Short mmCIF file of C-alpha atoms in Angstrom, two decimals:
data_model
loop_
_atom_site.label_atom_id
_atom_site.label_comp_id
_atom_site.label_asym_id
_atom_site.label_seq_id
_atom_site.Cartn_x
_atom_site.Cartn_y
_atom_site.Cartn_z
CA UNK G 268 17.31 -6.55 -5.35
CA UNK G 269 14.78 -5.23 -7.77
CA UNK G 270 14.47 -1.81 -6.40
CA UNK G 271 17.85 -1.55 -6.96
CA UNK G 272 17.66 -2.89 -10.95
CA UNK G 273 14.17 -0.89 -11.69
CA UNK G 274 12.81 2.30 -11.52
CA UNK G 275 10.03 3.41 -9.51
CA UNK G 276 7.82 3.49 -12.65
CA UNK G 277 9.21 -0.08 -13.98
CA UNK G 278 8.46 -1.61 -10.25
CA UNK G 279 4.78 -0.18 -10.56
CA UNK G 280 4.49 -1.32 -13.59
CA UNK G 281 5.71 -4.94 -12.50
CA UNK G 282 3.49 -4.96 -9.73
CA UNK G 283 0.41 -4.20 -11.95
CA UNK G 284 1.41 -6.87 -14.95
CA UNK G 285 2.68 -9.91 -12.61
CA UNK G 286 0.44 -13.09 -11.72
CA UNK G 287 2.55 -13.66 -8.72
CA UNK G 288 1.28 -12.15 -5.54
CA UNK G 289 4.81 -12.44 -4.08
CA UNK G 290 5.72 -10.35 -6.56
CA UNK G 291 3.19 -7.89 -6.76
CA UNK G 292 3.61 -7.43 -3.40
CA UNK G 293 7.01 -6.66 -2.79
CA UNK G 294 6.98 -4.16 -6.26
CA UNK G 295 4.35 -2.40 -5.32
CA UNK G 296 5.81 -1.63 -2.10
CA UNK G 297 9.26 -1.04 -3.16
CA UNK G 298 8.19 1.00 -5.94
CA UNK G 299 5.31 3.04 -3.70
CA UNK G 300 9.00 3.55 -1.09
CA UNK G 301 11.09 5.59 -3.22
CA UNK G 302 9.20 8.47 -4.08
CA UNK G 303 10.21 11.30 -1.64
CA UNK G 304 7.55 14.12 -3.21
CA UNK G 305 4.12 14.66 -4.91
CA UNK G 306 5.46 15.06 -8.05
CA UNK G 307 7.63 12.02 -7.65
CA UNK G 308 4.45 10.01 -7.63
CA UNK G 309 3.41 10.84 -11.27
CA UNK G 310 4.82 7.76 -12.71
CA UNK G 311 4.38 5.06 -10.07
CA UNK G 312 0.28 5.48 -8.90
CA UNK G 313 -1.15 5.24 -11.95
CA UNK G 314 0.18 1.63 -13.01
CA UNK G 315 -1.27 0.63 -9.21
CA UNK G 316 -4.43 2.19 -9.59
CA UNK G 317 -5.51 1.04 -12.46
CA UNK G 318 -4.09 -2.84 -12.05
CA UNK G 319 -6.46 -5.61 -12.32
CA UNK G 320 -5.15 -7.55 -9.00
CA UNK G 321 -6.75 -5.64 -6.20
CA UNK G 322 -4.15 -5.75 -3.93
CA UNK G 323 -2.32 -3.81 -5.92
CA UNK G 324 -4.86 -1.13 -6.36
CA UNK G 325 -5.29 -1.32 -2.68
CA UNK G 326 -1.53 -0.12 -2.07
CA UNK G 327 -2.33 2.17 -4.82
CA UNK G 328 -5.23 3.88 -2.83
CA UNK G 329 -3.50 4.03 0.47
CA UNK G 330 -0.51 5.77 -0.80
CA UNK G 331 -2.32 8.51 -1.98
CA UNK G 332 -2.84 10.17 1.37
CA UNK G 333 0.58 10.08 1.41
CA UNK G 334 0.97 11.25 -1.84
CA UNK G 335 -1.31 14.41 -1.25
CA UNK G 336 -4.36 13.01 -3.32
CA UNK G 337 -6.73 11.88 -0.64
CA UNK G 338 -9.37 13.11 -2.56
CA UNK G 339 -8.54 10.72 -5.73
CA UNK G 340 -9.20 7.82 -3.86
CA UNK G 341 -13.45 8.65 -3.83
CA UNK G 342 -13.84 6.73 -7.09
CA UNK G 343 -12.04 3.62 -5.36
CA UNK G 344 -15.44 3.82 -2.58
CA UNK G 345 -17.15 2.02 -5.57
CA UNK G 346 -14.29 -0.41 -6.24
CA UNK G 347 -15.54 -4.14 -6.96
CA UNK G 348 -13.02 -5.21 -4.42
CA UNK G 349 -13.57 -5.15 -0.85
CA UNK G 350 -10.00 -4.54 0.18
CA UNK G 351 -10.18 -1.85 -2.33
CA UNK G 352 -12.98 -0.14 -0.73
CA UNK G 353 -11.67 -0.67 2.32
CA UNK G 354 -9.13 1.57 2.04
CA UNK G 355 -10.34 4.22 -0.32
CA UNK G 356 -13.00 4.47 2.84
CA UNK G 357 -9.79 4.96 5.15
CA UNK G 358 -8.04 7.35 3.05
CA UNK G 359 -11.26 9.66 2.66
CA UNK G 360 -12.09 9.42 6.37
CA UNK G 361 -8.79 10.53 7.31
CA UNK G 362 -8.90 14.03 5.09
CA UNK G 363 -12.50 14.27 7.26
CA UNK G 364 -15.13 12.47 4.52
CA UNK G 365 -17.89 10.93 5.24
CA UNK G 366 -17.82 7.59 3.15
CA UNK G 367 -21.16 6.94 4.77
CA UNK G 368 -22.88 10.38 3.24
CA UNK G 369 -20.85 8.96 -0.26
CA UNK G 370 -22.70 6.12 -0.56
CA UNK G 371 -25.79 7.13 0.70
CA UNK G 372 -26.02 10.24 -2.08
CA UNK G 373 -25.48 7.31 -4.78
CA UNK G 374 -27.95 4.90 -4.27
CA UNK G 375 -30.68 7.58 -3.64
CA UNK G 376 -31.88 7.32 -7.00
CA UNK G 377 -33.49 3.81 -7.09
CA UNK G 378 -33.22 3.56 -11.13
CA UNK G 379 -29.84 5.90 -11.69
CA UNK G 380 -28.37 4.26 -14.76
CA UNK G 381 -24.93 5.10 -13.75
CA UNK G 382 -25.14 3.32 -10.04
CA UNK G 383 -22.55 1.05 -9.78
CA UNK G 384 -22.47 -2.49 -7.77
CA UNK G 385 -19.52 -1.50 -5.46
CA UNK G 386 -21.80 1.65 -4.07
CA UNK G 387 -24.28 -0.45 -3.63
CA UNK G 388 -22.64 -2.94 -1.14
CA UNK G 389 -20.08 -0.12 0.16
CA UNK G 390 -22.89 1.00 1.82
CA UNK G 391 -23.93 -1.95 4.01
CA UNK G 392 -20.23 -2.15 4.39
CA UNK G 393 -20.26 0.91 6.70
CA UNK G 394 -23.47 1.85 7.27
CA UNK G 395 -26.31 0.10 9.60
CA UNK G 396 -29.46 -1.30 9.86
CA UNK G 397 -31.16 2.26 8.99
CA UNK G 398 -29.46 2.07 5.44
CA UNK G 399 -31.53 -0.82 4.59
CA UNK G 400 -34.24 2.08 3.47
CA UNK G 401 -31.88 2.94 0.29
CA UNK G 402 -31.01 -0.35 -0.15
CA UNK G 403 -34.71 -1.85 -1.00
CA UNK G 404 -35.42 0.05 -4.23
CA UNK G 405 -32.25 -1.60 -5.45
CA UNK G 406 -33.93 -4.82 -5.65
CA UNK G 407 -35.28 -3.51 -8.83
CA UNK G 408 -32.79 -1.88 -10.14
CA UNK G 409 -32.19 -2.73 -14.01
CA UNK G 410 -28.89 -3.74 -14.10
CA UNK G 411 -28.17 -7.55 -11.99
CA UNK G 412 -24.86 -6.77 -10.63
CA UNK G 413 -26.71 -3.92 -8.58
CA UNK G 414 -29.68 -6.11 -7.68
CA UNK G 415 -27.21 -8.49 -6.43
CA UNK G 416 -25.23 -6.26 -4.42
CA UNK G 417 -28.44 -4.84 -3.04
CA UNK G 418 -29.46 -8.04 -1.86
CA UNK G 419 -25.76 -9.03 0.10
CA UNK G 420 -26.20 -5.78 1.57
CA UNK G 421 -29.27 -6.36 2.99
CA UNK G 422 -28.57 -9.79 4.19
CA UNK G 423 -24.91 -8.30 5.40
CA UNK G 424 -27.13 -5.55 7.68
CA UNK G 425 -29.96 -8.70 8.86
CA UNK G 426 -32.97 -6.47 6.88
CA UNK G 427 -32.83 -9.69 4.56
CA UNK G 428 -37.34 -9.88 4.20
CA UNK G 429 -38.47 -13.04 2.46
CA UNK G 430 -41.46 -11.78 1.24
CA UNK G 431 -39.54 -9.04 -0.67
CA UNK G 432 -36.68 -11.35 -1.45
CA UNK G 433 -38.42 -14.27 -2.56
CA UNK G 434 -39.32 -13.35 -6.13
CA UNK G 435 -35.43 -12.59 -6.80
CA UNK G 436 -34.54 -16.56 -6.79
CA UNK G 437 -36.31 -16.35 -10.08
CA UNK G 438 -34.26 -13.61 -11.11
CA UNK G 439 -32.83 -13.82 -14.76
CA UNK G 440 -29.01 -13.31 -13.57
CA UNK G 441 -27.17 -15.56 -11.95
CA UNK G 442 -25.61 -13.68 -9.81
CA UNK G 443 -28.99 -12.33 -8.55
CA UNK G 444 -29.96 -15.72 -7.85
CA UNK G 445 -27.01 -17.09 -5.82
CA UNK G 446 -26.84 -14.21 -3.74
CA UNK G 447 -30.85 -14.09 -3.04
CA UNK G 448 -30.18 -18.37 -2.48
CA UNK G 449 -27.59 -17.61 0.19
CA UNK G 450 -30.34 -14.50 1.57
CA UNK G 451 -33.19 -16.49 2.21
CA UNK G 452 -31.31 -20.03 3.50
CA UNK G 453 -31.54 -18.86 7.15
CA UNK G 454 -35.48 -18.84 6.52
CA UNK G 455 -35.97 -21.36 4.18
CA UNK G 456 -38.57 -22.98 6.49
CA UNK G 457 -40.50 -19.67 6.11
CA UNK G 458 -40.87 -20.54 2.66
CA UNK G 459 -43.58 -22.67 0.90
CA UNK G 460 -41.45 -26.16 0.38
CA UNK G 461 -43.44 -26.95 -2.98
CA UNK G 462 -42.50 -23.51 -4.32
CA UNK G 463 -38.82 -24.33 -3.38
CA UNK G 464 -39.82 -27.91 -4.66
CA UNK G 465 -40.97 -26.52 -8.84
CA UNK G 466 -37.92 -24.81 -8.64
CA UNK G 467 -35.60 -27.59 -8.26
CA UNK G 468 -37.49 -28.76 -11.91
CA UNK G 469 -35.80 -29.69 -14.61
CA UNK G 470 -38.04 -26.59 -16.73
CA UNK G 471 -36.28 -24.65 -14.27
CA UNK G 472 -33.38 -22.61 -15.63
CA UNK G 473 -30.32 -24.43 -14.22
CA UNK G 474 -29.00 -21.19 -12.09
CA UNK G 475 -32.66 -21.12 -10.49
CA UNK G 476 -32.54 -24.62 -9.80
CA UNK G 477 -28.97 -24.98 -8.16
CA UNK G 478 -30.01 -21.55 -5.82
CA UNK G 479 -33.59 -23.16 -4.77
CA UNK G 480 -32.10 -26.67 -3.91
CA UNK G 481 -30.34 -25.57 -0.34
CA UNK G 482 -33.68 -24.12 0.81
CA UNK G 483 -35.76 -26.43 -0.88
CA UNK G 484 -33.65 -29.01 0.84
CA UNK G 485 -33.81 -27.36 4.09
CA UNK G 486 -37.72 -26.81 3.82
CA UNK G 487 -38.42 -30.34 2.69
CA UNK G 488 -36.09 -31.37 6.42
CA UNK G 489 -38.38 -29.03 8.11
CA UNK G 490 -41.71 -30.24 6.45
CA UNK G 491 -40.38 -33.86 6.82
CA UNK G 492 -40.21 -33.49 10.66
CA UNK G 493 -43.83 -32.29 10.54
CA UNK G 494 -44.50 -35.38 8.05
CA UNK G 495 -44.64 -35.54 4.11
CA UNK G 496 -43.73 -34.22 1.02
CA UNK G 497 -41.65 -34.74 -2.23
CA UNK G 498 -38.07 -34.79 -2.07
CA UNK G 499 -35.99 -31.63 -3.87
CA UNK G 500 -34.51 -33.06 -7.33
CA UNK G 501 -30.59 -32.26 -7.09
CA UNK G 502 -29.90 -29.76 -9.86
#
């Protein structure tokens, strides 16, 4: 019924403003079904690709293979959404790129300024083991949001290292610290338990102490079978 009320253009537009997911849904793809040439898409992609909800910038993204642009969906490889990047990968691999050889030209440059998060983990997305190389530097990057990604990434490939992890749960971001917390649970028992332990402290910032508690809690388990040791303070 709405495709028959609006206009392409008004049923992107609905698709981009709308909370409801129903109705995102159903505009996008009613509004992303009418056009019938290139120029016919002028109105309706640009309300998709640049909505917040990233389901609608997904449907965005995969219509523009159809809509002659493959090559506008390369920005979208960097996307902070998963789904997003999911398909900008699929629309660039099917006009014969190399999403891989995308990401990996990105985060060459350990300290580039301009490297955003979504390149970061796009590349452990589909890349392997070997990509774990690029990925290290990132650890140090200045900005957290790449730090962060760098360190799913490696924990998404299984190159997570403790011993080059472990100084990130005292990370300044949060989001640096919950992501290096969920890293280095697996090996918690690899991990000093009274380090764990001082970070569970109450002089602790309060993001340090809620990521050290799992593994602090684990460690203590492990320490307790082999007898002793203080208990981890719940943050």
């Amino acid at each position: 019924m709405a495709s028959q009320l609006l206009r392409p253009a008004e049923l992107a537009d609905a698709a981009a403003r709308d909370q409801d997911p129903v109705v995102q849904d159903l505009c996008a793809t009613a509004a992303l079904t009418a056009p019938r040439d290139e120029e016919s898409y002028e109105s309706v992609l640009p309300p998709l690709l640049s909505a917040r909800n990233p389901r609608v910038r997904s449907a965005g993204v995969t219509a523009l293979r159809r809509a002659g642009r493959s090559k506008q969906a390369e920005p979208f490889l960097s996307d902070r959404s998963a789904l997003v990047r999911a398909c900008a990968r699929n629309v660039v691999r099917q006009q014969g790129g190399d999403p891989a050889a995308w990401y990996r030209e990105r985060c060459k440059a350990p300290n580039d300024p301009e490297l955003l998060p979504g390149a970061v983990i796009g590349l452990a997305e589909c890349g392997n083991r070997a990509e774990a190389g690029l990925l290290r530097p990132l650890l140090a990057h200045p900005a957290a949001g790449v730090r962060a990604r760098a360190v799913a990434g490696l924990r998404a490939l299984d190159c997570a290292d403790v011993k080059q992890m472990r100084p990130l749960l005292d990370d300044p971001a949060a989001e640096v610290v919950r992501e290096t917390a969920t890293a280095l649970l697996p090996s918690a028992k690899e991990l000093p338990a009274d380090w764990l332990l001082e970070r569970t402290s109450s002089q602790r910032p309060q993001h340090v102490c809620v990521g050290a508690f799992p593994a602090a809690r684990r460690a203590r388990r492990h320490r307790g079978a082999a007898g002793g040791g203080r208990s981890a303070r719940r943050p």
